[in-house]
XYZ file of C-alpha atoms in Angstrom:
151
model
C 4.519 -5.510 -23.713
C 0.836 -6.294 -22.010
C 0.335 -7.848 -18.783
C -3.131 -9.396 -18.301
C -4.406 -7.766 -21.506
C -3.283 -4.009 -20.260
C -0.084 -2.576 -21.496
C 2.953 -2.353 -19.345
C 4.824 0.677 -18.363
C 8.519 0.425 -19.944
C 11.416 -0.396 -18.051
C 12.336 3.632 -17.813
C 9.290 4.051 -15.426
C 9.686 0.779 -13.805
C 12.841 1.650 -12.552
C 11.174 4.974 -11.266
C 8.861 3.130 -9.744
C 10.929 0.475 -8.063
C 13.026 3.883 -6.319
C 9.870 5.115 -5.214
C 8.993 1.924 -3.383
C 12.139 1.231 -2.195
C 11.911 4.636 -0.580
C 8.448 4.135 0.852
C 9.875 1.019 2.566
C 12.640 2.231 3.717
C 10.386 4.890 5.519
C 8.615 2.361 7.280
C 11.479 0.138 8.107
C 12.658 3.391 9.651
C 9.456 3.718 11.903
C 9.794 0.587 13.039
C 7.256 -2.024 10.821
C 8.849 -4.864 8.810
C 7.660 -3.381 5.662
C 8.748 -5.448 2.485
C 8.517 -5.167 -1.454
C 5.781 -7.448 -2.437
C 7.797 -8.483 -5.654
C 10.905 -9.639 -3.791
C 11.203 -13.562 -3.127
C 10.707 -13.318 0.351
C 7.850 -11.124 0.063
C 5.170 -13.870 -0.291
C 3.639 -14.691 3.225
C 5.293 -11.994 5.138
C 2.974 -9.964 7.907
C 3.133 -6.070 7.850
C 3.408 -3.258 5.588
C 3.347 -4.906 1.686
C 4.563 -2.561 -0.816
C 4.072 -2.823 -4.576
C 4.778 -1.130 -7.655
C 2.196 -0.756 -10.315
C 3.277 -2.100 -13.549
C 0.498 -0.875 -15.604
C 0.975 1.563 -18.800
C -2.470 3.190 -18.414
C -4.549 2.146 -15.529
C -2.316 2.963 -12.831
C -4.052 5.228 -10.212
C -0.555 5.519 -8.770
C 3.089 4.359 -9.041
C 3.002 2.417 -5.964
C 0.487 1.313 -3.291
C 1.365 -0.098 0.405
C -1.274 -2.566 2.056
C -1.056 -3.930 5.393
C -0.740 -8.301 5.651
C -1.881 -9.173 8.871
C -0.484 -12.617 10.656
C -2.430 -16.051 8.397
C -4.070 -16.949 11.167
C -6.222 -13.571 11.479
C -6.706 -13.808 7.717
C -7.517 -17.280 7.623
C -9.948 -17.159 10.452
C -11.472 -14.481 9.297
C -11.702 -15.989 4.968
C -13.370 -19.209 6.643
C -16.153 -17.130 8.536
C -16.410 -15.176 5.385
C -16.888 -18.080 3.340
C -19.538 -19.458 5.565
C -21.389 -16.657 5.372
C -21.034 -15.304 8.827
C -20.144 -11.659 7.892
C -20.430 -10.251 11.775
C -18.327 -13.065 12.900
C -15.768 -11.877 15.172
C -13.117 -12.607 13.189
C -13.970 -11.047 10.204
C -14.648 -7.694 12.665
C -11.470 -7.654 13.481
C -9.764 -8.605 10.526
C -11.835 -5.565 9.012
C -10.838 -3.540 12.151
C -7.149 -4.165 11.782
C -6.827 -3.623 8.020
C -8.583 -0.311 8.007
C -6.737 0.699 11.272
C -3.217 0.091 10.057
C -4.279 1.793 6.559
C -4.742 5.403 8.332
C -1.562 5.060 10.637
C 0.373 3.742 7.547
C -1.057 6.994 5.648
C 0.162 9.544 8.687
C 3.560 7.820 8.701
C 3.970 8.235 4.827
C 2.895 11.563 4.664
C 5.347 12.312 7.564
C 7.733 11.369 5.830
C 6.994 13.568 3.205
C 5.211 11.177 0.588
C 2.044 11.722 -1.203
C -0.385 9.150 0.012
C -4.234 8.819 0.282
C -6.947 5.698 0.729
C -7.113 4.283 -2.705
C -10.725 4.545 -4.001
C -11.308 1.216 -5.982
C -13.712 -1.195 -4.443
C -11.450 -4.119 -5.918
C -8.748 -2.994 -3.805
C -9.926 -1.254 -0.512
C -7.081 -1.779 1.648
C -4.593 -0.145 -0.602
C -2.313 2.763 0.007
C -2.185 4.849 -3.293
C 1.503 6.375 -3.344
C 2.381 8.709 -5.773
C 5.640 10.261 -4.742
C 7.067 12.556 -2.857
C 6.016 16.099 -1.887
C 9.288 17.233 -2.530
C 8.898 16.170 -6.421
C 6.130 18.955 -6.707
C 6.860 22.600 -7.779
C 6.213 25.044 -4.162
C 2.965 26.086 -5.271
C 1.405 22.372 -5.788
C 3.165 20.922 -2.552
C 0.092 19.899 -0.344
C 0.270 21.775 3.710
C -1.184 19.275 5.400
C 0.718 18.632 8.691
C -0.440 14.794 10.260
C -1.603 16.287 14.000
C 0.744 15.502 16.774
C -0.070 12.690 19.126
């Protein structure tokens, strides 16, 4: 099956990738952020951690990806200064602020909780979480050692 002209992964690795993102939001539930599954019908409009689960065959960079969804005030305020043209508006600052912000504390919880998670690196998507699993998935010698410092 394709989805916009790229072919989808089958239901095997769906459902793989469903558990995975069920997990990472469980993770953040359990630090305290009302963290959601983008594809669930109350997902649409909610503020905080949005998780989503790539459904791509071939051009998935990984199985899942977290952003954060500030409040639709902040990211209306800050589309309409945008829009004008006013790129140093306040607004868009701290939209900006926020998003990249709550992407590096979102990346310390995960990996504290033992996922595999990094910045994604695609300028269409700059505020996403690449997820790829968990650390514990990996063979001992591939496992990464990075400890998040203490606080």
């Amino acid at each position: 099956m394709t989805e916009f002209g790229h072919p989808r992964a089958c239901e095997e690795v769906l459902a793989v990738r469903r558990e995975l993102a069920d997990q990472v939001v469980r993770a953040l539930q359990d630090a305290g952020l009302p963290a959601f599954r983008e594809d669930t019908p109350d997902g649409p409009g909610r503020t905080g951690p949005r998780v989503m689960v790539d459904a791509d065959a071939e051009l998935a960079s990984a199985a899942v990806s977290v952003s954060w969804t500030p409040d639709s005030g902040m990211a209306r305020a800050a589309r309409e200064a945008f829009l004008a043209g006013d790129v140093e508006a306040p607004a868009v600052r701290r939209f900006a602020t926020t998003s990249t912000r709550m992407q590096g504390e979102l990346i310390v919880l995960l990996l504290s909780a033992g996922f595999l998670a990094t910045w994604e690196n695609d300028d269409m998507n700059p505020d996403h979480i690449q997820v790829f699993g968990r650390k514990s998935d990996l063979p001992p010698a591939l496992r990464p050692t990075f400890v998040p410092p203490a606080r």
